[in-house]
CSV table of C-alpha atoms in Angstrom, one decimal:
chain,number,residue,atom,x,y,z
A,1,UNK,CA,-56.9,45.2,21.9
A,2,UNK,CA,-54.4,47.8,20.6
A,3,UNK,CA,-50.9,48.5,21.9
A,4,UNK,CA,-48.3,51.1,21.3
A,5,UNK,CA,-45.6,48.4,20.8
A,6,UNK,CA,-45.7,44.6,20.4
A,7,UNK,CA,-42.4,42.8,20.9
A,8,UNK,CA,-42.2,39.3,19.5
A,9,UNK,CA,-39.6,37.3,21.5
A,10,UNK,CA,-38.4,37.4,25.1
A,11,UNK,CA,-34.7,36.9,24.7
A,12,UNK,CA,-32.0,39.5,25.5
A,13,UNK,CA,-32.9,41.7,22.5
A,14,UNK,CA,-36.6,41.7,23.1
A,15,UNK,CA,-36.3,42.3,26.8
A,16,UNK,CA,-33.7,45.1,26.4
A,17,UNK,CA,-36.0,46.8,23.8
A,18,UNK,CA,-38.8,46.6,26.4
A,19,UNK,CA,-36.6,48.0,29.1
A,20,UNK,CA,-36.2,51.2,27.0
A,21,UNK,CA,-39.9,51.7,26.5
A,22,UNK,CA,-41.4,53.6,29.5
A,23,UNK,CA,-44.2,52.2,31.7
A,24,UNK,CA,-46.7,54.7,30.4
A,25,UNK,CA,-46.4,53.1,27.0
A,26,UNK,CA,-48.8,50.2,26.3
A,27,UNK,CA,-46.4,47.4,25.5
A,28,UNK,CA,-46.9,43.6,25.1
A,29,UNK,CA,-44.2,41.0,24.8
A,30,UNK,CA,-45.2,37.8,23.1
A,31,UNK,CA,-43.2,34.7,23.9
A,32,UNK,CA,-43.7,31.4,22.1
A,33,UNK,CA,-42.9,29.0,25.0
A,34,UNK,CA,-41.4,29.2,28.5
A,35,UNK,CA,-39.2,32.3,28.9
A,36,UNK,CA,-36.0,30.3,29.3
A,37,UNK,CA,-36.5,28.6,25.9
A,38,UNK,CA,-34.5,31.2,23.9
A,39,UNK,CA,-30.9,31.3,22.6
A,40,UNK,CA,-30.0,34.0,25.0
A,41,UNK,CA,-30.5,31.6,27.9
A,42,UNK,CA,-28.1,29.1,26.4
A,43,UNK,CA,-25.3,31.6,25.6
A,44,UNK,CA,-22.3,30.3,27.5
A,45,UNK,CA,-19.8,32.7,26.1
A,46,UNK,CA,-19.6,36.3,27.3
A,47,UNK,CA,-20.3,39.7,25.8
A,48,UNK,CA,-17.7,41.6,23.9
A,49,UNK,CA,-17.1,45.3,24.1
A,50,UNK,CA,-14.6,48.0,23.3
A,51,UNK,CA,-13.0,48.3,26.7
A,52,UNK,CA,-12.3,52.0,26.2
A,53,UNK,CA,-12.2,54.6,23.4
A,54,UNK,CA,-8.7,53.4,22.4
A,55,UNK,CA,-10.1,49.9,21.9
A,56,UNK,CA,-12.9,51.0,19.6
A,57,UNK,CA,-10.7,50.9,16.4
A,58,UNK,CA,-9.3,47.5,17.4
A,59,UNK,CA,-12.7,46.0,18.2
A,60,UNK,CA,-14.0,47.4,14.8
A,61,UNK,CA,-11.0,45.9,13.0
A,62,UNK,CA,-11.4,42.5,14.6
A,63,UNK,CA,-15.1,42.4,13.7
A,64,UNK,CA,-14.4,43.5,10.1
A,65,UNK,CA,-11.5,41.0,9.8
A,66,UNK,CA,-13.8,38.2,11.0
A,67,UNK,CA,-16.5,39.3,8.7
A,68,UNK,CA,-14.3,38.7,5.6
A,69,UNK,CA,-15.2,42.0,3.9
A,70,UNK,CA,-19.0,41.6,4.0
A,71,UNK,CA,-19.7,43.7,7.2
A,72,UNK,CA,-21.3,47.1,6.9
A,73,UNK,CA,-18.6,49.4,8.4
A,74,UNK,CA,-21.1,51.9,9.8
A,75,UNK,CA,-23.0,49.1,11.5
A,76,UNK,CA,-19.8,47.8,13.1
A,77,UNK,CA,-18.8,51.3,14.3
A,78,UNK,CA,-22.3,51.7,15.8
A,79,UNK,CA,-21.9,48.4,17.6
A,80,UNK,CA,-18.5,49.2,19.0
A,81,UNK,CA,-19.1,52.9,19.9
A,82,UNK,CA,-22.2,52.0,21.8
A,83,UNK,CA,-20.8,48.9,23.5
A,84,UNK,CA,-19.3,50.5,26.7
A,85,UNK,CA,-22.6,52.5,27.3
A,86,UNK,CA,-24.6,49.2,27.1
A,87,UNK,CA,-22.4,47.4,29.6
A,88,UNK,CA,-22.3,50.4,32.0
A,89,UNK,CA,-26.1,50.7,31.8
A,90,UNK,CA,-26.5,47.1,32.8
A,91,UNK,CA,-24.1,47.5,35.7
A,92,UNK,CA,-25.9,50.7,36.8
A,93,UNK,CA,-29.2,48.8,36.9
A,94,UNK,CA,-27.6,46.2,39.2
A,95,UNK,CA,-26.3,43.5,36.9
A,96,UNK,CA,-23.1,41.8,38.1
A,97,UNK,CA,-20.4,40.6,35.8
A,98,UNK,CA,-17.6,38.4,37.0
A,99,UNK,CA,-14.9,40.4,38.9
A,100,UNK,CA,-11.9,39.9,41.0
A,101,UNK,CA,-11.7,40.3,44.8
A,102,UNK,CA,-11.3,44.1,44.4
A,103,UNK,CA,-14.4,44.4,42.2
A,104,UNK,CA,-12.5,44.9,39.0
A,105,UNK,CA,-14.1,43.5,35.9
A,106,UNK,CA,-12.5,40.3,34.6
A,107,UNK,CA,-11.8,40.6,30.8
A,108,UNK,CA,-11.0,37.4,28.9
A,109,UNK,CA,-10.0,36.7,25.4
A,110,UNK,CA,-11.7,34.6,22.7
A,111,UNK,CA,-10.8,33.4,19.2
A,112,UNK,CA,-10.0,36.2,16.7
A,113,UNK,CA,-10.0,39.0,19.3
A,114,UNK,CA,-6.7,40.9,19.4
A,115,UNK,CA,-7.0,41.5,23.2
A,116,UNK,CA,-8.9,40.6,26.4
A,117,UNK,CA,-12.3,42.3,26.0
A,118,UNK,CA,-14.9,39.6,26.9
A,119,UNK,CA,-17.0,39.9,30.0
A,120,UNK,CA,-18.7,36.9,31.6
A,121,UNK,CA,-21.3,36.4,34.3
A,122,UNK,CA,-21.7,33.2,36.3
A,123,UNK,CA,-18.6,31.8,34.7
A,124,UNK,CA,-20.0,30.1,31.7
A,125,UNK,CA,-23.6,31.3,32.0
A,126,UNK,CA,-23.5,34.9,30.8
A,127,UNK,CA,-26.6,34.6,28.7
A,128,UNK,CA,-28.6,32.9,31.4
A,129,UNK,CA,-27.7,35.5,34.0
A,130,UNK,CA,-28.3,38.4,31.6
A,131,UNK,CA,-31.7,37.0,30.5
A,132,UNK,CA,-32.8,36.4,34.1
A,133,UNK,CA,-31.8,39.9,35.1
A,134,UNK,CA,-33.6,41.5,32.2
A,135,UNK,CA,-36.7,39.5,33.0
A,136,UNK,CA,-36.6,40.8,36.6
A,137,UNK,CA,-36.3,44.4,35.2
A,138,UNK,CA,-39.1,44.0,32.6
A,139,UNK,CA,-41.8,46.7,33.2
A,140,UNK,CA,-44.3,45.3,30.7
A,141,UNK,CA,-46.9,42.4,30.5
A,142,UNK,CA,-46.0,39.2,28.7
A,143,UNK,CA,-48.2,36.8,26.7
A,144,UNK,CA,-46.6,33.4,27.1
A,145,UNK,CA,-47.1,30.1,25.2
A,146,UNK,CA,-48.4,32.0,22.2
A,147,UNK,CA,-46.8,32.2,18.8
A,148,UNK,CA,-47.1,34.8,16.1
A,149,UNK,CA,-48.4,33.3,12.9
A,150,UNK,CA,-49.1,36.4,10.8
A,151,UNK,CA,-48.1,40.1,10.4
A,152,UNK,CA,-51.0,42.5,9.7
A,153,UNK,CA,-49.6,44.5,6.8
A,154,UNK,CA,-51.5,46.8,4.4
A,155,UNK,CA,-50.1,49.3,1.9
A,156,UNK,CA,-46.6,48.9,3.3
A,157,UNK,CA,-47.5,49.5,6.9
A,158,UNK,CA,-47.7,47.0,9.9
A,159,UNK,CA,-50.7,47.2,12.1
A,160,UNK,CA,-50.1,44.3,14.4
A,161,UNK,CA,-49.9,40.5,14.5
A,162,UNK,CA,-52.0,37.4,14.6
A,163,UNK,CA,-51.2,35.0,17.4
A,164,UNK,CA,-52.0,31.4,18.0
A,165,UNK,CA,-53.0,31.3,21.6
A,166,UNK,CA,-54.3,28.1,23.1
A,167,UNK,CA,-55.0,26.8,19.6
A,168,UNK,CA,-57.1,29.8,18.7
A,169,UNK,CA,-56.0,32.6,16.3
A,170,UNK,CA,-56.7,36.2,17.2
A,171,UNK,CA,-55.4,39.6,16.1
A,172,UNK,CA,-53.5,42.0,18.3
A,173,UNK,CA,-53.0,45.5,17.0
A,174,UNK,CA,-50.1,47.9,17.6
A,175,UNK,CA,-48.6,51.1,16.2
A,176,UNK,CA,-45.2,49.4,16.1
A,177,UNK,CA,-44.0,45.7,16.1
A,178,UNK,CA,-40.5,44.6,17.0
A,179,UNK,CA,-39.4,41.1,15.9
A,180,UNK,CA,-36.9,39.6,18.2
A,181,UNK,CA,-37.7,36.0,17.8
A,182,UNK,CA,-34.2,34.5,17.2
A,183,UNK,CA,-32.6,32.3,14.6
A,184,UNK,CA,-33.1,29.1,12.7
A,185,UNK,CA,-31.6,26.3,14.8
A,186,UNK,CA,-34.3,23.8,14.5
A,187,UNK,CA,-33.9,23.6,10.7
A,188,UNK,CA,-30.7,21.5,11.4
A,189,UNK,CA,-30.3,18.0,12.6
A,190,UNK,CA,-27.5,19.1,15.0
A,191,UNK,CA,-27.6,22.5,16.6
A,192,UNK,CA,-26.9,24.4,19.9
A,193,UNK,CA,-30.1,26.4,19.9
A,194,UNK,CA,-33.2,26.4,22.1
A,195,UNK,CA,-35.6,23.7,20.8
A,196,UNK,CA,-38.3,26.2,19.8
A,197,UNK,CA,-36.0,28.4,17.6
A,198,UNK,CA,-37.6,27.4,14.3
A,199,UNK,CA,-37.4,30.2,11.8
A,200,UNK,CA,-41.0,31.2,12.0
A,201,UNK,CA,-40.6,35.0,11.5
A,202,UNK,CA,-38.1,34.6,8.7
A,203,UNK,CA,-40.5,32.3,6.8
A,204,UNK,CA,-43.4,34.6,7.5
A,205,UNK,CA,-41.4,37.5,6.1
A,206,UNK,CA,-40.9,35.5,2.9
A,207,UNK,CA,-44.6,35.0,2.7
A,208,UNK,CA,-45.1,38.8,3.1
A,209,UNK,CA,-42.5,39.8,0.5
A,210,UNK,CA,-40.1,41.2,3.1
A,211,UNK,CA,-36.5,40.9,2.2
A,212,UNK,CA,-34.1,38.5,3.9
A,213,UNK,CA,-30.4,39.0,3.3
A,214,UNK,CA,-27.2,37.0,3.8
A,215,UNK,CA,-29.2,33.9,4.5
A,216,UNK,CA,-26.4,31.7,3.2
A,217,UNK,CA,-24.3,32.9,6.2
A,218,UNK,CA,-24.9,30.4,8.9
A,219,UNK,CA,-22.3,29.9,11.6
A,220,UNK,CA,-21.3,26.5,13.0
A,221,UNK,CA,-19.7,26.2,16.4
A,222,UNK,CA,-16.6,24.0,16.2
A,223,UNK,CA,-16.6,22.6,19.7
A,224,UNK,CA,-19.9,20.8,20.5
A,225,UNK,CA,-20.5,17.5,22.3
A,226,UNK,CA,-22.9,16.0,19.8
A,227,UNK,CA,-23.3,12.4,21.1
A,228,UNK,CA,-26.8,12.7,22.6
A,229,UNK,CA,-30.3,11.8,21.6
A,230,UNK,CA,-31.5,15.4,21.3
A,231,UNK,CA,-31.2,17.7,18.3
A,232,UNK,CA,-30.0,20.5,20.7
A,233,UNK,CA,-26.4,19.7,21.6
A,234,UNK,CA,-24.1,20.6,24.4
A,235,UNK,CA,-22.0,23.7,23.5
A,236,UNK,CA,-18.4,23.9,24.8
A,237,UNK,CA,-17.8,27.6,24.9
A,238,UNK,CA,-15.2,29.5,22.9
A,239,UNK,CA,-13.8,30.7,26.2
A,240,UNK,CA,-12.4,27.2,26.9
A,241,UNK,CA,-10.0,27.6,23.9
A,242,UNK,CA,-9.5,31.2,24.7
A,243,UNK,CA,-8.1,30.1,28.1
A,244,UNK,CA,-5.9,27.3,26.8
A,245,UNK,CA,-8.0,24.2,25.9
A,246,UNK,CA,-6.7,22.4,22.8
A,247,UNK,CA,-8.2,20.5,19.9
A,248,UNK,CA,-6.6,17.2,19.1
A,249,UNK,CA,-7.1,14.0,17.3
A,250,UNK,CA,-7.2,10.4,18.7
A,251,UNK,CA,-3.4,10.4,19.1
A,252,UNK,CA,-3.2,13.8,20.8
A,253,UNK,CA,-2.0,15.7,17.8
A,254,UNK,CA,-3.0,19.4,17.6
A,255,UNK,CA,-3.8,19.4,13.9
A,256,UNK,CA,-5.4,22.9,13.7
A,257,UNK,CA,-2.0,24.5,13.1
A,258,UNK,CA,-2.0,22.6,9.8
A,259,UNK,CA,-4.8,25.0,8.6
A,260,UNK,CA,-4.1,28.3,10.4
A,261,UNK,CA,-1.1,29.6,12.3
A,262,UNK,CA,-3.5,30.7,15.2
A,263,UNK,CA,-4.5,27.1,15.8
A,264,UNK,CA,-7.4,26.9,18.4
A,265,UNK,CA,-7.6,30.7,18.4
A,266,UNK,CA,-8.5,31.1,14.7
A,267,UNK,CA,-12.0,32.3,13.9
A,268,UNK,CA,-14.9,29.9,14.3
A,269,UNK,CA,-15.4,29.4,10.6
A,270,UNK,CA,-11.8,28.3,10.1
A,271,UNK,CA,-11.8,26.0,13.1
A,272,UNK,CA,-15.1,24.4,12.2
A,273,UNK,CA,-14.0,23.8,8.6
A,274,UNK,CA,-10.6,22.5,9.7
A,275,UNK,CA,-12.2,19.9,12.0
A,276,UNK,CA,-14.6,18.9,9.3
A,277,UNK,CA,-11.8,18.6,6.7
A,278,UNK,CA,-9.4,16.8,9.0
A,279,UNK,CA,-12.0,14.3,10.2
A,280,UNK,CA,-13.0,13.6,6.6
A,281,UNK,CA,-9.4,13.2,5.3
A,282,UNK,CA,-8.1,11.1,8.1
A,283,UNK,CA,-11.2,9.3,9.5
A,284,UNK,CA,-9.9,10.3,13.0
A,285,UNK,CA,-12.1,11.5,15.8
A,286,UNK,CA,-11.5,14.9,17.3
A,287,UNK,CA,-11.4,15.9,21.0
A,288,UNK,CA,-11.3,19.0,23.2
A,289,UNK,CA,-8.5,18.6,25.8
A,290,UNK,CA,-9.2,20.7,28.9
A,291,UNK,CA,-6.6,19.2,31.1
A,292,UNK,CA,-4.7,22.5,31.3
A,293,UNK,CA,-7.3,23.8,33.8
A,294,UNK,CA,-6.8,23.3,37.5
A,295,UNK,CA,-9.8,21.4,38.9
A,296,UNK,CA,-11.0,24.0,41.4
A,297,UNK,CA,-10.6,26.9,38.9
A,298,UNK,CA,-12.5,24.9,36.2
A,299,UNK,CA,-15.5,24.2,38.6
A,300,UNK,CA,-15.7,27.9,39.4
A,301,UNK,CA,-15.0,29.3,35.9
A,302,UNK,CA,-17.2,26.8,34.0
A,303,UNK,CA,-19.7,25.4,36.5
A,304,UNK,CA,-22.4,24.5,34.1
A,305,UNK,CA,-20.1,22.7,31.6
A,306,UNK,CA,-18.5,20.9,34.5
A,307,UNK,CA,-21.8,19.6,35.8
A,308,UNK,CA,-23.1,18.7,32.4
A,309,UNK,CA,-20.0,16.8,31.4
A,310,UNK,CA,-19.9,15.1,34.9
A,311,UNK,CA,-23.5,14.0,34.4
A,312,UNK,CA,-22.5,12.5,31.0
A,313,UNK,CA,-19.8,10.5,32.7
A,314,UNK,CA,-16.7,12.5,31.9
A,315,UNK,CA,-14.0,13.0,34.5
A,316,UNK,CA,-13.3,16.7,33.7
A,317,UNK,CA,-11.1,18.5,33.4
A,318,UNK,CA,-8.8,15.5,33.3
A,319,UNK,CA,-10.6,13.5,30.6
A,320,UNK,CA,-10.8,14.9,27.1
A,321,UNK,CA,-14.2,15.3,25.4
A,322,UNK,CA,-15.2,14.2,21.9
A,323,UNK,CA,-16.3,17.1,19.7
A,324,UNK,CA,-17.8,18.0,16.4
A,325,UNK,CA,-19.2,21.2,14.8
A,326,UNK,CA,-22.9,21.9,15.0
A,327,UNK,CA,-25.1,24.7,13.8
A,328,UNK,CA,-24.9,27.7,16.2
A,329,UNK,CA,-25.9,31.1,14.9
A,330,UNK,CA,-27.8,32.7,12.0
A,331,UNK,CA,-25.8,35.6,10.7
A,332,UNK,CA,-28.3,36.5,8.0
A,333,UNK,CA,-31.9,37.5,8.7
A,334,UNK,CA,-34.5,40.1,8.1
A,335,UNK,CA,-33.0,43.1,6.4
A,336,UNK,CA,-33.0,46.1,8.8
A,337,UNK,CA,-31.2,49.4,9.2
A,338,UNK,CA,-29.1,50.7,12.1
A,339,UNK,CA,-32.3,51.5,14.1
A,340,UNK,CA,-33.8,48.1,13.6
A,341,UNK,CA,-36.3,49.4,11.0
A,342,UNK,CA,-37.4,47.0,8.3
A,343,UNK,CA,-37.1,49.3,5.2
A,344,UNK,CA,-40.1,48.0,3.2
A,345,UNK,CA,-42.7,48.1,6.0
A,346,UNK,CA,-43.4,51.1,8.2
A,347,UNK,CA,-43.8,50.4,11.9
A,348,UNK,CA,-42.0,47.0,11.7
A,349,UNK,CA,-38.6,46.4,13.3
A,350,UNK,CA,-36.2,43.5,13.7
A,351,UNK,CA,-33.4,43.1,16.3
A,352,UNK,CA,-31.1,40.4,17.5
A,353,UNK,CA,-30.4,37.2,15.7
A,354,UNK,CA,-33.6,37.4,13.6
A,355,UNK,CA,-32.3,40.6,12.0
A,356,UNK,CA,-29.5,41.4,9.5
A,357,UNK,CA,-27.8,44.7,10.1
A,358,UNK,CA,-24.7,43.3,8.3
A,359,UNK,CA,-22.7,43.9,11.5
A,360,UNK,CA,-21.3,40.3,11.3
A,361,UNK,CA,-20.7,40.1,7.6
A,362,UNK,CA,-19.6,36.6,6.5
A,363,UNK,CA,-18.6,35.4,10.0
A,364,UNK,CA,-19.6,36.6,13.4
A,365,UNK,CA,-16.8,37.5,15.8
A,366,UNK,CA,-17.1,35.6,19.0
A,367,UNK,CA,-19.3,37.2,21.7
A,368,UNK,CA,-20.6,40.0,19.5
A,369,UNK,CA,-24.1,38.6,19.5
A,370,UNK,CA,-25.3,39.5,23.0
A,371,UNK,CA,-23.8,43.0,22.4
A,372,UNK,CA,-25.6,43.3,19.1
A,373,UNK,CA,-28.9,42.4,20.8
A,374,UNK,CA,-28.4,45.2,23.4
A,375,UNK,CA,-27.2,47.9,21.1
A,376,UNK,CA,-29.7,47.6,18.3
A,377,UNK,CA,-32.7,46.8,20.6
A,378,UNK,CA,-32.2,50.1,22.4
A,379,UNK,CA,-31.8,52.0,19.1
A,380,UNK,CA,-35.1,50.4,17.8
A,381,UNK,CA,-36.9,51.5,21.0
A,382,UNK,CA,-35.5,55.0,20.8
A,383,UNK,CA,-36.6,55.2,17.1
A,384,UNK,CA,-40.1,54.2,18.1
A,385,UNK,CA,-40.2,56.8,20.9
A,386,UNK,CA,-38.9,59.5,18.6
A,387,UNK,CA,-41.4,58.7,15.8
A,388,UNK,CA,-44.5,59.0,18.1
A,389,UNK,CA,-46.9,58.3,15.2
A,390,UNK,CA,-50.3,56.8,16.0
A,391,UNK,CA,-52.0,54.7,13.4
A,392,UNK,CA,-55.7,54.9,12.7
A,393,UNK,CA,-57.4,51.5,13.4
A,394,UNK,CA,-57.6,49.1,10.5
A,395,UNK,CA,-59.3,45.8,11.1
A,396,UNK,CA,-58.0,42.6,9.6
A,397,UNK,CA,-59.9,39.3,9.2
A,398,UNK,CA,-58.5,36.5,11.4
A,399,UNK,CA,-56.9,33.8,9.3
A,400,UNK,CA,-58.3,30.3,9.6
A,401,UNK,CA,-55.3,28.6,8.0
A,402,UNK,CA,-54.4,25.1,9.2
A,403,UNK,CA,-51.3,25.4,11.4
A,404,UNK,CA,-50.1,21.9,11.5
A,405,UNK,CA,-50.9,18.3,10.4
A,406,UNK,CA,-50.0,15.0,12.0
A,407,UNK,CA,-47.7,14.3,9.0
A,408,UNK,CA,-45.7,17.5,9.5
A,409,UNK,CA,-43.5,16.1,12.2
A,410,UNK,CA,-41.9,13.5,9.9
A,411,UNK,CA,-41.4,16.2,7.3
A,412,UNK,CA,-39.7,18.5,9.8
A,413,UNK,CA,-37.2,15.8,10.6
A,414,UNK,CA,-36.6,15.2,6.9
A,415,UNK,CA,-36.0,18.9,6.5
A,416,UNK,CA,-33.4,18.8,9.3
A,417,UNK,CA,-31.6,16.0,7.6
A,418,UNK,CA,-31.7,17.7,4.2
A,419,UNK,CA,-30.2,20.9,5.7
A,420,UNK,CA,-27.5,19.2,7.7
A,421,UNK,CA,-26.4,17.1,4.8
A,422,UNK,CA,-26.5,19.7,2.1
A,423,UNK,CA,-26.5,23.3,3.6
A,424,UNK,CA,-24.0,22.8,6.3
A,425,UNK,CA,-20.3,23.5,7.0
A,426,UNK,CA,-19.2,22.6,3.5
A,427,UNK,CA,-21.5,22.9,0.5
A,428,UNK,CA,-21.6,21.8,-3.1
A,429,UNK,CA,-23.6,23.1,-6.0
A,430,UNK,CA,-25.0,19.6,-6.5
A,431,UNK,CA,-25.9,19.3,-2.8
A,432,UNK,CA,-27.6,22.7,-2.8
A,433,UNK,CA,-29.6,21.9,-5.9
A,434,UNK,CA,-30.6,18.6,-4.4
A,435,UNK,CA,-31.8,20.3,-1.2
A,436,UNK,CA,-33.7,22.9,-3.3
A,437,UNK,CA,-35.5,20.2,-5.2
A,438,UNK,CA,-36.5,18.4,-2.0
A,439,UNK,CA,-37.7,21.6,-0.3
A,440,UNK,CA,-39.8,22.6,-3.3
A,441,UNK,CA,-41.3,19.2,-3.4
A,442,UNK,CA,-42.3,19.4,0.3
A,443,UNK,CA,-43.8,22.9,-0.2
A,444,UNK,CA,-46.1,21.4,-2.9
A,445,UNK,CA,-47.5,18.8,-0.4
A,446,UNK,CA,-50.4,19.3,2.0
A,447,UNK,CA,-48.7,20.9,5.0
A,448,UNK,CA,-49.5,23.2,7.9
A,449,UNK,CA,-48.5,26.9,8.0
A,450,UNK,CA,-45.9,26.3,10.7
A,451,UNK,CA,-44.0,23.8,8.5
A,452,UNK,CA,-44.3,26.2,5.6
A,453,UNK,CA,-42.5,28.9,7.6
A,454,UNK,CA,-39.5,26.5,8.0
A,455,UNK,CA,-39.5,25.4,4.4
A,456,UNK,CA,-39.6,28.9,3.1
A,457,UNK,CA,-36.7,30.0,5.3
A,458,UNK,CA,-34.7,26.9,4.3
A,459,UNK,CA,-35.4,27.7,0.6
A,460,UNK,CA,-34.0,31.2,1.1
A,461,UNK,CA,-30.9,29.8,2.7
A,462,UNK,CA,-30.3,27.5,-0.2
A,463,UNK,CA,-31.1,30.0,-3.0
A,464,UNK,CA,-28.8,32.6,-1.3
A,465,UNK,CA,-26.0,30.0,-1.1
A,466,UNK,CA,-26.4,29.2,-4.8
A,467,UNK,CA,-26.4,32.9,-5.7
A,468,UNK,CA,-23.3,33.5,-3.6
A,469,UNK,CA,-21.4,30.7,-5.3
A,470,UNK,CA,-17.7,31.2,-4.3
A,471,UNK,CA,-16.6,30.6,-0.7
A,472,UNK,CA,-16.4,33.4,1.8
A,473,UNK,CA,-16.5,33.3,5.6
A,474,UNK,CA,-18.8,30.7,6.9
A,475,UNK,CA,-20.1,29.9,3.4
A,476,UNK,CA,-17.8,27.2,2.0
A,477,UNK,CA,-18.3,25.9,-1.5
A,478,UNK,CA,-16.3,23.0,-2.9
A,479,UNK,CA,-16.2,21.6,-6.4
A,480,UNK,CA,-17.7,18.1,-6.9
A,481,UNK,CA,-15.2,15.5,-8.0
A,482,UNK,CA,-15.9,14.0,-11.4
């Protein structure tokens, strides 16, 4: 079976890419699990945009400032200059953002933004609403419960993928392949990602010699309710602090101002590191105080957070909630250009969280991620349509590699612990080298290919962190005490 385009992943980036490929193109979307098990679905925060042409320079500046000097300026301009068009296109198709009684869009503010420019849908369910809408608009077939386990590459050109479908491997061929498979959340003991986000494509790219960049840049969300039995933790959106929620210790002290004059509205990396440092220095627990919200407004503005916290036994918004940082977003990824093209492999594209366009630099500005998925997914699809190159058929043998072994589950859990303890919010050279030693030891053991993907990705994250050395953005290095 041969397609014009294969899209790996059915989150916002993959679905928006599909939306810009006409029905007369033979397109297949491959989704690892159920459609809702993607990071897009769990995105509580909104989507940022330059509200108008006058706001573009400000949005660019805010993004560059958050990125701590590592953003690609052209990428940031591309993001901002195309943001209004992306939002208007969704609205034209019928998507509804939150608005007032007169139909005016409601713009809110989040940390490190200089003005109100964040749109939401469903209060605190923007990603879920957007994902559901794009699924309803999708014009192409989808292969579900199937995971890509190989890229068919020969002489620097991609000819398709190998999928594991009902425990059987088979090749599916295409002229172009778009990777939109998400980040690396399941590599960490505590994270906010969908459970199946496990760094498969990043690890596969390492196996194929495809460059990953900025893999040391991993963003941790500062306000997460982590006291649950699952690795995936309850995110408490940035918008809460943007609208007045405060971070405090056991005694009600708002300690964030000790670290940054913006307090709760400092960028995520600063808030996460401040909470980490303060808890370590004082031994005190930290809380999110949301009592400034009026009850009725809170239930309407944050309906999912309200329900989830109520179910956990919290009397919100009156009662404060214990918080801790957790892994949230992979800034680094598969190196790609401003059209999603992977430079070293013709016909291969990467968009969304799996990709690195360097638009986020060393720290992603809040709510730029959904926007990035829309803008660069469309550009990838347009690039494919403009290239219109047909490949001659090249047949590949189907790999018979062992995908998993019974012992792999215990090793996956060990990897999560290694990453959380050593490649987390604050890092040391000693800790990184210890992690590298353990990861290399696991790679030498008899393991399945799926675990190998995770380990190879984790090793890239560690080696990139060691190479970076000095602190910048979300990458914080401290000296060991003698």
